[in-house]
CSV table of C-alpha atoms and ligand atoms in Angstrom, one decimal:
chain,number,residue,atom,x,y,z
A,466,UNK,CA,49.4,-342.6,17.9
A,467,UNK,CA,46.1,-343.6,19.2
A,468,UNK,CA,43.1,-341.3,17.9
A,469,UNK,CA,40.1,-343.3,19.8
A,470,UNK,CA,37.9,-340.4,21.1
A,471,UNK,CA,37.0,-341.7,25.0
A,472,UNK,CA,33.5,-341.5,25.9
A,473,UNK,CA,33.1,-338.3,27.0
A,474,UNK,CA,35.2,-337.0,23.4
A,475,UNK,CA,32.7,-339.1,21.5
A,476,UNK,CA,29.4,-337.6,23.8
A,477,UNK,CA,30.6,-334.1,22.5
A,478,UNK,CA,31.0,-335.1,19.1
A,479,UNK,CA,27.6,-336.7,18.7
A,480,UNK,CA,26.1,-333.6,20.2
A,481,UNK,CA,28.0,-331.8,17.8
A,482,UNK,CA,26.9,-334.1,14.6
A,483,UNK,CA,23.1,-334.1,15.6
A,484,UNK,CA,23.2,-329.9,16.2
A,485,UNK,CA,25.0,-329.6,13.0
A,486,UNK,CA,22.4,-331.6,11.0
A,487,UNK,CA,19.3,-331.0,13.1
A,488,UNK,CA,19.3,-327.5,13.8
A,489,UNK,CA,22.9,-325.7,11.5
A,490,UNK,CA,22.5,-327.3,8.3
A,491,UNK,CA,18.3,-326.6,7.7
A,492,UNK,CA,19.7,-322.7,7.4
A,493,UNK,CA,22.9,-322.8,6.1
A,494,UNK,CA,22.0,-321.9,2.9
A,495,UNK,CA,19.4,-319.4,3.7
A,496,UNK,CA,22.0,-317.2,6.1
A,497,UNK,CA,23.7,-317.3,3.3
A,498,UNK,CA,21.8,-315.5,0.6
A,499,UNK,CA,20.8,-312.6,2.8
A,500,UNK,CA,22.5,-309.9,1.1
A,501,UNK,CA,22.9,-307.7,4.0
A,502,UNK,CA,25.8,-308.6,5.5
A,503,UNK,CA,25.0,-307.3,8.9
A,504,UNK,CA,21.6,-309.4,9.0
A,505,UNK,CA,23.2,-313.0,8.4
A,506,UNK,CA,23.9,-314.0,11.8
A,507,UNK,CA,21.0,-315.8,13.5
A,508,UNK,CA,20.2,-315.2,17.2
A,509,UNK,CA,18.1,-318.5,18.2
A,510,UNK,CA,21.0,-320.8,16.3
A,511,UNK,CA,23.4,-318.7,18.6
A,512,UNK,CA,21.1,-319.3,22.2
A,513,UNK,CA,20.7,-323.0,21.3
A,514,UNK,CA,24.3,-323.6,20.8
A,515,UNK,CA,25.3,-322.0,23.6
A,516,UNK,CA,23.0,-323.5,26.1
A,517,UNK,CA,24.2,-327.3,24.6
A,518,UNK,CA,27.8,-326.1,25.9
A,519,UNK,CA,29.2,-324.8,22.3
A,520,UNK,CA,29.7,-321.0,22.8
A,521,UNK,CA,31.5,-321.9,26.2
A,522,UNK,CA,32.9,-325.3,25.9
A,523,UNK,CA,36.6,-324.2,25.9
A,524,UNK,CA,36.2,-322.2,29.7
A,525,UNK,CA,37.7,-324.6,32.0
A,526,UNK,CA,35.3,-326.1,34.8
A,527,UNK,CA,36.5,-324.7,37.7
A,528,UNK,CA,35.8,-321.2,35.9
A,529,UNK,CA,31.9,-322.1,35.2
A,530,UNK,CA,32.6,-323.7,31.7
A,531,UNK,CA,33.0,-327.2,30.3
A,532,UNK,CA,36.6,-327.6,29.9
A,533,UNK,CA,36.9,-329.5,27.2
A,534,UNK,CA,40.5,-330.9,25.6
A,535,UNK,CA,41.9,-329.8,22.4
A,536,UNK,CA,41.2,-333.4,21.0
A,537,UNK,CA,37.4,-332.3,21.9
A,538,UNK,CA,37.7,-328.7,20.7
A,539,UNK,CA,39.2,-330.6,17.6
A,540,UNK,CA,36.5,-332.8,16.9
A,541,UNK,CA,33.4,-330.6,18.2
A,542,UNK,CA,34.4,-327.6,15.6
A,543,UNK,CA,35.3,-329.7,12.9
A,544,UNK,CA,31.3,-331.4,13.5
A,545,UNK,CA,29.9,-327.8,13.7
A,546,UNK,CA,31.7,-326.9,10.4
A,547,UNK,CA,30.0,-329.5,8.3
A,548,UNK,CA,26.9,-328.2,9.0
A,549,UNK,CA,28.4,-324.3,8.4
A,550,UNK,CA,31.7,-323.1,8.8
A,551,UNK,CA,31.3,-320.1,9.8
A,552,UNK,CA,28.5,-321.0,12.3
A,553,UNK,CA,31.5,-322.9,13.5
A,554,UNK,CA,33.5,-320.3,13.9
A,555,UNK,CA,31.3,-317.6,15.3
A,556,UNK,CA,30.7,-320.5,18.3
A,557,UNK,CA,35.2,-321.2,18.6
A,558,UNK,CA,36.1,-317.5,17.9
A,559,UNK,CA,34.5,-317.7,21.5
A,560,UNK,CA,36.8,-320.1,22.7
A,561,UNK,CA,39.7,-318.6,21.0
A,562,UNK,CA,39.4,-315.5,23.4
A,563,UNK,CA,38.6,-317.2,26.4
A,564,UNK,CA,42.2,-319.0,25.7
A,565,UNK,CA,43.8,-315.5,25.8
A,566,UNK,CA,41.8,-314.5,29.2
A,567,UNK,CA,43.1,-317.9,30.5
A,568,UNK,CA,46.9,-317.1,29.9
A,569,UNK,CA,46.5,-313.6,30.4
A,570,UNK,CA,44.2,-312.2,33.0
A,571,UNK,CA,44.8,-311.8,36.7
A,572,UNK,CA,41.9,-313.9,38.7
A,573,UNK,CA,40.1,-310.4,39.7
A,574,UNK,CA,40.2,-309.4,35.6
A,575,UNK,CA,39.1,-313.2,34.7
A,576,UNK,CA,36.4,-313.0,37.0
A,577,UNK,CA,34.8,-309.8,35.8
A,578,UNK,CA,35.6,-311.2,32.3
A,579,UNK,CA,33.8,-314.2,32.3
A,580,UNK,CA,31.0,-314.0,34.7
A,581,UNK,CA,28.9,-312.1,31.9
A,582,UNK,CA,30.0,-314.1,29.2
A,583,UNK,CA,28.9,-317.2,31.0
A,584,UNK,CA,25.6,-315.9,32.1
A,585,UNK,CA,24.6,-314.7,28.4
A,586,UNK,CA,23.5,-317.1,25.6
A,587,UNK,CA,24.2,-313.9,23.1
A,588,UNK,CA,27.5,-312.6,25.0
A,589,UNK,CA,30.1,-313.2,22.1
A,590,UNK,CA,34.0,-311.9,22.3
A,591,UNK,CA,36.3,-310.6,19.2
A,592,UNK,CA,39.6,-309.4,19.1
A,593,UNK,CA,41.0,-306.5,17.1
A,594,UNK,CA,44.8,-306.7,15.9
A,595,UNK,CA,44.3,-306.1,12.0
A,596,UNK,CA,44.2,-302.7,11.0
A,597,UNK,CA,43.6,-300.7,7.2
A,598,UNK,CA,47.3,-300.6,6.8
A,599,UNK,CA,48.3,-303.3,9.2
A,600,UNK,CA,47.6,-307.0,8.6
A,601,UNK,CA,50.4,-309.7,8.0
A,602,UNK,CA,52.1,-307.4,8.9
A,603,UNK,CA,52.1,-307.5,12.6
A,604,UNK,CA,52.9,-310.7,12.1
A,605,UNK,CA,56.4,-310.4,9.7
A,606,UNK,CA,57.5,-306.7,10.3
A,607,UNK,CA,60.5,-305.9,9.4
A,608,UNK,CA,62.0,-307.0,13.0
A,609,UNK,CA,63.3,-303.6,14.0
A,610,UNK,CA,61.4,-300.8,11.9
A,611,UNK,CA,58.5,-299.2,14.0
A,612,UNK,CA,57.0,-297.7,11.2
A,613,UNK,CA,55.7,-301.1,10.3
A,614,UNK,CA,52.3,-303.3,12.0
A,615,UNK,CA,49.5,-301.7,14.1
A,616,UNK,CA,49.3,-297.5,15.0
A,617,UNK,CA,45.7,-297.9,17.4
A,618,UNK,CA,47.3,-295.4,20.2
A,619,UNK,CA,46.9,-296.0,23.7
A,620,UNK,CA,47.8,-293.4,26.2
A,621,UNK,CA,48.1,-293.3,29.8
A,622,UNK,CA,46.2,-290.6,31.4
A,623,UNK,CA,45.7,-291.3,35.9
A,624,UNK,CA,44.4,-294.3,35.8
A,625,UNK,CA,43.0,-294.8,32.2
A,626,UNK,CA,43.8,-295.4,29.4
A,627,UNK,CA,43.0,-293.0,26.2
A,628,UNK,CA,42.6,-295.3,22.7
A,629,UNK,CA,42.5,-293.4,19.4
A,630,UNK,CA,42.9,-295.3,16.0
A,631,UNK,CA,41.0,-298.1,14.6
A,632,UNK,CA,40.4,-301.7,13.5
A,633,UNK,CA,39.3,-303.9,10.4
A,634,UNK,CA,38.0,-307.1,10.0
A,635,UNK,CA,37.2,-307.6,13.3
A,636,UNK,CA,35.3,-311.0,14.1
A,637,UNK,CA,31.8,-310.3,15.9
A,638,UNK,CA,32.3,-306.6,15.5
A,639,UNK,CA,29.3,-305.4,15.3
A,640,UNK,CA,27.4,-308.1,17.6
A,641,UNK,CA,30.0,-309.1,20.3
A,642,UNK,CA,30.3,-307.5,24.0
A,643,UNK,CA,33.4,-307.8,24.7
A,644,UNK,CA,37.2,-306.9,22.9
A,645,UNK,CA,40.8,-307.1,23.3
A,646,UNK,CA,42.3,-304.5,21.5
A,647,UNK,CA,46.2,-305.2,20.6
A,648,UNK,CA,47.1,-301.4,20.7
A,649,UNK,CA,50.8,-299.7,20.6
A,650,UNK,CA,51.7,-298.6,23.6
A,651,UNK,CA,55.3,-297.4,22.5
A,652,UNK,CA,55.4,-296.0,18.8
A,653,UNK,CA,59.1,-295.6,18.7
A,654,UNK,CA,59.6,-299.6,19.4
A,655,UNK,CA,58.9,-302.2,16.7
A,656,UNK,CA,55.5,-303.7,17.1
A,657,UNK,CA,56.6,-306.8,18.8
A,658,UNK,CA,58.0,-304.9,21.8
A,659,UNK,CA,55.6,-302.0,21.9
A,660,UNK,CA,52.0,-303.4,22.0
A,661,UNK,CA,49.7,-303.5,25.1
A,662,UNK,CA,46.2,-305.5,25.2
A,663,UNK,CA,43.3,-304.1,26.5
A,664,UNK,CA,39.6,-305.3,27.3
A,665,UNK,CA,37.6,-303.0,25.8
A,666,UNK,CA,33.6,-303.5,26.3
A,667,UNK,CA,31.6,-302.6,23.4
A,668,UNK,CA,29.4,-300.1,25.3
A,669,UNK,CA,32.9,-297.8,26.1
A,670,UNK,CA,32.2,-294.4,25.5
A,671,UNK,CA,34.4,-293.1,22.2
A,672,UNK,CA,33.9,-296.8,20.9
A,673,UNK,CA,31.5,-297.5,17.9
A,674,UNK,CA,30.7,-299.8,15.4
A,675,UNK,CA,32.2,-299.0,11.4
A,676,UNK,CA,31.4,-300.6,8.2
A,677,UNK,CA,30.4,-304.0,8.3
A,678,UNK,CA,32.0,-305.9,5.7
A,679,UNK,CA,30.6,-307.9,2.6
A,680,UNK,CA,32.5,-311.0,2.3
A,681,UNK,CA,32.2,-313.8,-0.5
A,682,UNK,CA,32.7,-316.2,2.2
A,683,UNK,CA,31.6,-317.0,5.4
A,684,UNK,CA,28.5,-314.6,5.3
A,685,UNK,CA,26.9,-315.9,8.8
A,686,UNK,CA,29.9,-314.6,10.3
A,687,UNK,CA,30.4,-310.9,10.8
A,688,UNK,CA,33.5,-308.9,10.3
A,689,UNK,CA,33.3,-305.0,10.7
A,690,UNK,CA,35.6,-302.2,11.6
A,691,UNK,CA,35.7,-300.9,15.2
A,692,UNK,CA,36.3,-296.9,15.8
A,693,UNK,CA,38.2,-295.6,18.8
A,694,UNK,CA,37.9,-292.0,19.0
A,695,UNK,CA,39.4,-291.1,22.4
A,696,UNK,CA,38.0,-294.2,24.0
A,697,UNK,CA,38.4,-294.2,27.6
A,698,UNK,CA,39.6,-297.8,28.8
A,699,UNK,CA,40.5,-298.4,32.8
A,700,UNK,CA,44.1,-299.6,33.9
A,701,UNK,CA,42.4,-302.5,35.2
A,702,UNK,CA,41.7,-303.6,31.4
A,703,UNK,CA,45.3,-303.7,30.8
A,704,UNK,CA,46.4,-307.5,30.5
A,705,UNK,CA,49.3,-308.5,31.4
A,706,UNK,CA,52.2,-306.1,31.1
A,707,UNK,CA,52.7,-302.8,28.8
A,708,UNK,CA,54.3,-303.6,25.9
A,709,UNK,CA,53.9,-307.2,26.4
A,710,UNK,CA,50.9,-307.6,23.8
A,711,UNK,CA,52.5,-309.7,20.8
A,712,UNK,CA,55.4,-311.1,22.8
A,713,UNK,CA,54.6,-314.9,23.1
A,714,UNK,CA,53.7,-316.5,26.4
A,715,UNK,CA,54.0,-320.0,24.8
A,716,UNK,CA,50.9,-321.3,26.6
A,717,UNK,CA,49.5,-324.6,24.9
A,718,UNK,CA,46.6,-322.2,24.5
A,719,UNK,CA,48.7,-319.9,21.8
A,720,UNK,CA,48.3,-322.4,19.3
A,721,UNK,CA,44.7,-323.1,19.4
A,722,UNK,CA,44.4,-320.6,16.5
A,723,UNK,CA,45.6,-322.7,14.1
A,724,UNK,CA,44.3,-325.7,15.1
A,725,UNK,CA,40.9,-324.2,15.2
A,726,UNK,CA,41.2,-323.3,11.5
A,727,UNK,CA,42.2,-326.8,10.4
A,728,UNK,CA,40.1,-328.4,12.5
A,729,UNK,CA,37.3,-326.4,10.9
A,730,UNK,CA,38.7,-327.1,7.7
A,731,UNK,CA,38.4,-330.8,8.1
A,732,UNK,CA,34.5,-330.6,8.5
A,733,UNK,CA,34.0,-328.3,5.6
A,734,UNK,CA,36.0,-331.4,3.5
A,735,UNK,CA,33.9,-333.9,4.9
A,736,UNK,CA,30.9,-331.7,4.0
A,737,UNK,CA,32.3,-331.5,0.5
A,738,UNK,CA,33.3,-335.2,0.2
A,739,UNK,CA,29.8,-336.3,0.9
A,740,UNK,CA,28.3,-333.6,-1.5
A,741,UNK,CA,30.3,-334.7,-4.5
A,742,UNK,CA,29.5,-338.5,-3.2
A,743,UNK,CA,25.9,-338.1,-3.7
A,744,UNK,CA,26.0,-336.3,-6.7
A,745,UNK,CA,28.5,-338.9,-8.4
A,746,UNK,CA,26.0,-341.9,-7.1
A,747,UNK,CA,23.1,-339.9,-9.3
A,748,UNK,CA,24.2,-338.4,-11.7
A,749,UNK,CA,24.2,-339.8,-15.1
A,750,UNK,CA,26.7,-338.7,-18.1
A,751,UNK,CA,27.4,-340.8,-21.2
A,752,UNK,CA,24.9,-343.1,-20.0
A,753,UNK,CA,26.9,-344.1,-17.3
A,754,UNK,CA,26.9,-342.7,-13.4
A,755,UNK,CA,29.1,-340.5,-12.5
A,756,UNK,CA,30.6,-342.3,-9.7
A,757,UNK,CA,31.3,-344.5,-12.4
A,758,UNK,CA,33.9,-342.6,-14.8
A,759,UNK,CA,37.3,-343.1,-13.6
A,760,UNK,CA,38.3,-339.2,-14.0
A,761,UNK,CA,35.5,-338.9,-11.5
A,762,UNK,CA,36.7,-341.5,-9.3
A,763,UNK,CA,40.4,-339.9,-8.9
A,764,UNK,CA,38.3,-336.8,-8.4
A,765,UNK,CA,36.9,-338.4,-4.9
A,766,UNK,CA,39.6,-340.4,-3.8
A,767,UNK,CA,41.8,-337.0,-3.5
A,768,UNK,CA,39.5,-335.4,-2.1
A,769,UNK,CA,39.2,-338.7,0.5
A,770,UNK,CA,43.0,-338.1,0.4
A,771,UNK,CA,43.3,-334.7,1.5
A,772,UNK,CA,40.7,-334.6,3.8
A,773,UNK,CA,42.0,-337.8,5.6
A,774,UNK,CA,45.5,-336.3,5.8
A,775,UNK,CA,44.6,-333.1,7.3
A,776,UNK,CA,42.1,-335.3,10.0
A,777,UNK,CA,45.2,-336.9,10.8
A,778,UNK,CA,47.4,-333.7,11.4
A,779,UNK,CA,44.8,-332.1,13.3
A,780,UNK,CA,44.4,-334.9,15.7
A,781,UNK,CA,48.1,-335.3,15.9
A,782,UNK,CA,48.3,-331.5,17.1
A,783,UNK,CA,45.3,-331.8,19.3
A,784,UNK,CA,46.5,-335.0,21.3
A,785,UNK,CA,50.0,-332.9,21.6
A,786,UNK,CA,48.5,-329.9,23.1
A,787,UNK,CA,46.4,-331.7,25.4
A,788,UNK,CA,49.6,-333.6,26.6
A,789,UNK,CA,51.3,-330.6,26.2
A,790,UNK,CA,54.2,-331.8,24.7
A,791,UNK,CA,56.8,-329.2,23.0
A,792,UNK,CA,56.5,-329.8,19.4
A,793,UNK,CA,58.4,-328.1,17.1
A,794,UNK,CA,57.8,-324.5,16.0
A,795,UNK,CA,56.3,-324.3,12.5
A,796,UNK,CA,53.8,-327.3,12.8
A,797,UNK,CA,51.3,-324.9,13.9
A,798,UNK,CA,51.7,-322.9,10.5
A,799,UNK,CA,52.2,-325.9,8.3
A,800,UNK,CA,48.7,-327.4,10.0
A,801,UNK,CA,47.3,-324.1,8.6
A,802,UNK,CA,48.6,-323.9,5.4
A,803,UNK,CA,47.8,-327.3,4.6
A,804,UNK,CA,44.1,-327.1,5.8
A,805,UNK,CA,44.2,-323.8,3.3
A,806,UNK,CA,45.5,-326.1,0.6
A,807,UNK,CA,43.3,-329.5,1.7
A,808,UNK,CA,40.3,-327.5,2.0
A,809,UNK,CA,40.6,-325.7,-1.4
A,810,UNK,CA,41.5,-328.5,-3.7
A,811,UNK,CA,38.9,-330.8,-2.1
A,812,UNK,CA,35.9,-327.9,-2.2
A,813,UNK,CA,36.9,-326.9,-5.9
A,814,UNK,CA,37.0,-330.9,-7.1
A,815,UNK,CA,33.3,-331.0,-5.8
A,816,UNK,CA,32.2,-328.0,-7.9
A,817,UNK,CA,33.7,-329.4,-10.7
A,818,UNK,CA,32.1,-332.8,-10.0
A,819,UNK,CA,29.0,-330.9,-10.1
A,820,UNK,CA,26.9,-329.3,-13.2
A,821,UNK,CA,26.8,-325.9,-13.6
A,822,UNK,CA,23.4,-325.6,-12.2
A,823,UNK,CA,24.1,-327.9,-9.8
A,824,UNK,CA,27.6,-326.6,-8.5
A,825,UNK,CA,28.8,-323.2,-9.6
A,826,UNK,CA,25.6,-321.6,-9.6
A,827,UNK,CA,25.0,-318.9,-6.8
A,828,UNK,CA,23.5,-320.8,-3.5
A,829,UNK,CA,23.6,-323.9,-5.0
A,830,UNK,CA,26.1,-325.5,-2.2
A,831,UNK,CA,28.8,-326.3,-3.7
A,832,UNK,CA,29.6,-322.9,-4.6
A,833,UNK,CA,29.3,-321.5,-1.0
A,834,UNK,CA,31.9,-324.4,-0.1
A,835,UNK,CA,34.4,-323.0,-2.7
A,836,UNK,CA,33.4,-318.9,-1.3
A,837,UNK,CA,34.0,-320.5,2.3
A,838,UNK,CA,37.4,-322.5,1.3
A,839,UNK,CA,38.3,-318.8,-0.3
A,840,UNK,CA,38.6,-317.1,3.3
A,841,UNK,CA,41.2,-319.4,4.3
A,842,UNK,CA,43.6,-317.2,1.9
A,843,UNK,CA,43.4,-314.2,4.3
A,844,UNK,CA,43.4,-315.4,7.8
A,845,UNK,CA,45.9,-314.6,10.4
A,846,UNK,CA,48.0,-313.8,8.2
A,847,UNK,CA,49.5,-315.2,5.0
A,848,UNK,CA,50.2,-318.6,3.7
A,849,UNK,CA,53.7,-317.3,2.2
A,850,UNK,CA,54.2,-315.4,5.6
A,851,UNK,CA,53.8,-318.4,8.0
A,852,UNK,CA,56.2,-320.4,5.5
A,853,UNK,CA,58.9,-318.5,7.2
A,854,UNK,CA,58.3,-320.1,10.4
A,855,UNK,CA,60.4,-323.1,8.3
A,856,UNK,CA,63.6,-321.0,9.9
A,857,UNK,CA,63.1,-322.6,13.3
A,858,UNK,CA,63.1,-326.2,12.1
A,859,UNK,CA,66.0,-325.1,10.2
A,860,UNK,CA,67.3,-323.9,13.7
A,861,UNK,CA,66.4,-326.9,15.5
A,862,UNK,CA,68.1,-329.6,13.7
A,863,UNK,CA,71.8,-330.0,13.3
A,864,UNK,CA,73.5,-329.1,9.8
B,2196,LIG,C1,37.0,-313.9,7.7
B,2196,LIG,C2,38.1,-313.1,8.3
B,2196,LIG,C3,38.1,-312.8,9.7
B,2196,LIG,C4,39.0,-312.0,10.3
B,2196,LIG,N1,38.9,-311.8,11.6
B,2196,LIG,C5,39.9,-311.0,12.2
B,2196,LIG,C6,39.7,-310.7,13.6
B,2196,LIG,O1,38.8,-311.1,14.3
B,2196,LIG,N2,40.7,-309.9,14.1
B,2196,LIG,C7,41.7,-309.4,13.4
B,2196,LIG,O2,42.5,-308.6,14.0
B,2196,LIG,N3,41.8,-309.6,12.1
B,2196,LIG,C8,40.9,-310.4,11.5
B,2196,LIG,N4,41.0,-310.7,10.1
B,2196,LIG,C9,42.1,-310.0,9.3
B,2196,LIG,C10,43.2,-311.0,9.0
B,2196,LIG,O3,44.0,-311.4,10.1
B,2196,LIG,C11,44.0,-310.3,7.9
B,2196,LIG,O4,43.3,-310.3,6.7
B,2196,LIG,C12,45.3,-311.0,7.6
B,2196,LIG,O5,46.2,-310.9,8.7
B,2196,LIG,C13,46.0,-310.5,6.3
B,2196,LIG,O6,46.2,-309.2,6.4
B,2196,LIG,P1,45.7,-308.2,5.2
B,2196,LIG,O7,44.4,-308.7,4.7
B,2196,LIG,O8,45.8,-306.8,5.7
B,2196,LIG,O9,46.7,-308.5,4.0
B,2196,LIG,P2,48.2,-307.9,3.9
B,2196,LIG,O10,48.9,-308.0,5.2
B,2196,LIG,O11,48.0,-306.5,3.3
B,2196,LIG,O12,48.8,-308.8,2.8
B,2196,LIG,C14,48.5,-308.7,1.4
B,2196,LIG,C15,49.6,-309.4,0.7
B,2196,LIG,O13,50.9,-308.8,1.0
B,2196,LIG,C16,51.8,-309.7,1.4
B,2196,LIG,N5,52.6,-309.1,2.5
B,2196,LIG,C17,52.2,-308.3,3.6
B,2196,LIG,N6,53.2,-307.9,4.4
B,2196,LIG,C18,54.3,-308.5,3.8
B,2196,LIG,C19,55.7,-308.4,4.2
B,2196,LIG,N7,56.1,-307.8,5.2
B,2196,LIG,N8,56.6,-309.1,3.4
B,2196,LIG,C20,56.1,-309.8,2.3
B,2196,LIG,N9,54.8,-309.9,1.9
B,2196,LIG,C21,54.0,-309.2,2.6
B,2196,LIG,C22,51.0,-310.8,2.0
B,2196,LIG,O14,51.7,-312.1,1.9
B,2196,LIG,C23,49.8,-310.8,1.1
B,2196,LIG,O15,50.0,-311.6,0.0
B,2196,LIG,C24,40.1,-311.5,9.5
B,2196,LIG,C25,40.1,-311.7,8.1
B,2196,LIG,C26,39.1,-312.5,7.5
B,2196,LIG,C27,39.2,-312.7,6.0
């Protein structure tokens, strides 16, 4: 497979490198000490991404965006990521949602959708599916029991809809406009047959704004719980079909998500792969460099190893989507677990390269690699959970 980017792929990708070392890496760190974690995210990083293309880069062009490939989406996150991952993520948790309005909305409902996300620097989407009792869960119910997965209640009343429940962990909570709340729409169904999507604007009378929540990792990057206390949503918010929320449309689109976690993965390896280089070219121990000492040296090359490995994966699934070729089922999943395994091993053999002072010290760098690599645990889901997804390989190939 050929992975030369094309012009255009490589434009985006330098614009990407220079943003993430010019303007995202110079206050990394400092977004990261803040101990509030409502007061981490940064407003001016967020307009001057977005008017280089970054917060809307995934809206296709005949729709007022940039409509860049998966390659580029690749390759533009995992460039963002080096400079901050979660900088990186508040930009593609954008693009993640525009996918959904893309596969989902009607063109009235995709209109109305994106017009003021376009024509806002600071206009920034979330989703809400997670709730306190519902996380991997919606994800690997038990396939017929509808006690298990998500209870935010959506009711029919004329012609809105009355939402009454609530949501944790939700991306951009308490700084985003717009939402699509996965709600159940039939209790006595299991979740995968009785959820509905809704966009639900912020400003929505019975919505508001809980806890925000104080993560070890990714502390630009905001995550708070949103309230629905008889939340009055209009029919016309409804996407697609009742009960249709979690069924899968199969859309190239639906498997952005995990590409955009590896992807992002990859740059927080390069990131750590360069940190642990420098460090090994300077520092001295038993009179000898670092880079020098041959435990050291099988230190870097796997770290080289896994973070090559997982660049390859992640462009293999990129230039797949983009020629949207059927691949088969579970390489989404594996992508992600791997890029939860790549970027672990590599960001923990850079701390221990490190001193103490220099590595596992609070702020140092190093450390906020390893708190960043930690999140990757409790993403969409669970590593152990997407293993099953192995059962349609099984499937696909003969005994
Ligand atoms: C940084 C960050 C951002 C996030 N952003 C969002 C967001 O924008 N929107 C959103 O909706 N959610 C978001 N989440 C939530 C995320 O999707 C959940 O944390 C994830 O799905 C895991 O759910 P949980 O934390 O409730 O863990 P649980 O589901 O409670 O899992 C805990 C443990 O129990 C095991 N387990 C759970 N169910 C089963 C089962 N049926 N069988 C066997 N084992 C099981 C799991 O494997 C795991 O080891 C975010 C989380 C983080 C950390």
């Amino acid at each position: 497979m050929d992975f030369s980017l094309n012009e255009q792929q490589r434009g985006w990708q330098m614009e990407a490198r220079r943003f993430a070392e010019e303007e995202i890496r110079p206050i990394s760190l400092e977004r990261d000490r803040i101990a509030d974690p409502a007061a981490t995210i940064d407003w001016d990083i967020i307009r001057k991404g977005s008017r280089l293309g970054f917060r809307t880069a995934a809206v296709p062009r005949e729709w007022g965006g940039h409509g860049i490939d998966f390659v580029t989406q690749a390759v533009v996150i995992a460039e963002l990521a080096r400079g901050d991952s979660a900088i990186a993520k508040t930009f593609s948790q954008c693009w993640k949602w525009c996918h959904l309005i893309a596969d989902r909305c009607t063109p009235e409902q995709r209109d109305r959708f994106l017009k003021p996300f376009l024509a806002d620097d600071t206009y920034l989407l979330g989703g809400g599916i997670t709730e306190p009792n519902a996380g991997s869960d919606n994800r690997l119910p038990p396939p017929d029991d509808p006690r298990s997965g998500l209870r935010l209640r959506a009711e029919r009343e004329g012609d809105e809809w009355i939402l009454n429940g609530e949501k944790c962990f939700i991306a951009n909570a308490n700084v985003g406009k717009l939402f699509f709340a996965f709600t159940r729409t039939n209790a006595a169904a299991a979740v995968g047959n009785g959820t509905s999507i809704f966009a639900v604007p912020i400003d929505t009378p019975g919505v508001r704004v809980g806890k925000v929540f104080n993560k070890s990792g990714w502390r630009f990057y905001q995550n708070a719980e949103l309230i629905f206390d008889n939340a009055r949503v209009p029919h016309a918010n409804l996407l697609g079909e009742v009960n249709s929320g979690l069924k899968g449309h199969g859309g190239k689109n639906a498997r952005f998500g995990e590409l955009e976690y590896a992807a992002n993965a990859v740059g927080v390896c390069d990131a750590a792969v360069e940190m642990a280089t420098q460090c090994a070219r300077t520092a001295r121990r038993g009179g000898r460099l670092l880079a020098e000492q041959q435990l050291v040296q099988l230190k870097l090359s796997e770290m080289h190893m896994y973070t090559e490995a997982l660049r390859s994966y992640v462009m293999r699934l990129a230039a797949e989507s983009d020629a949207d070729r059927a691949q088969p089922a579970p390489h989404g999943h594996f992508l992600m677990n791997f890029s939860s395994d790549a970027i672990q091993r590599v960001c923990y053999a850079n701390l221990a390269i490190h001193t103490y002072a220099g590595g596992a010290a609070m702020h140092s760098g190093a450390d906020k690699l390893v708190r960043d690599a930690i999140i990757w645990t409790h993403i969409a889901g669970d590593s152990a959970q997407r293993m099953k997804s192995l059962q349609g390989l099984l499937k696909a190939q003969p005994a």
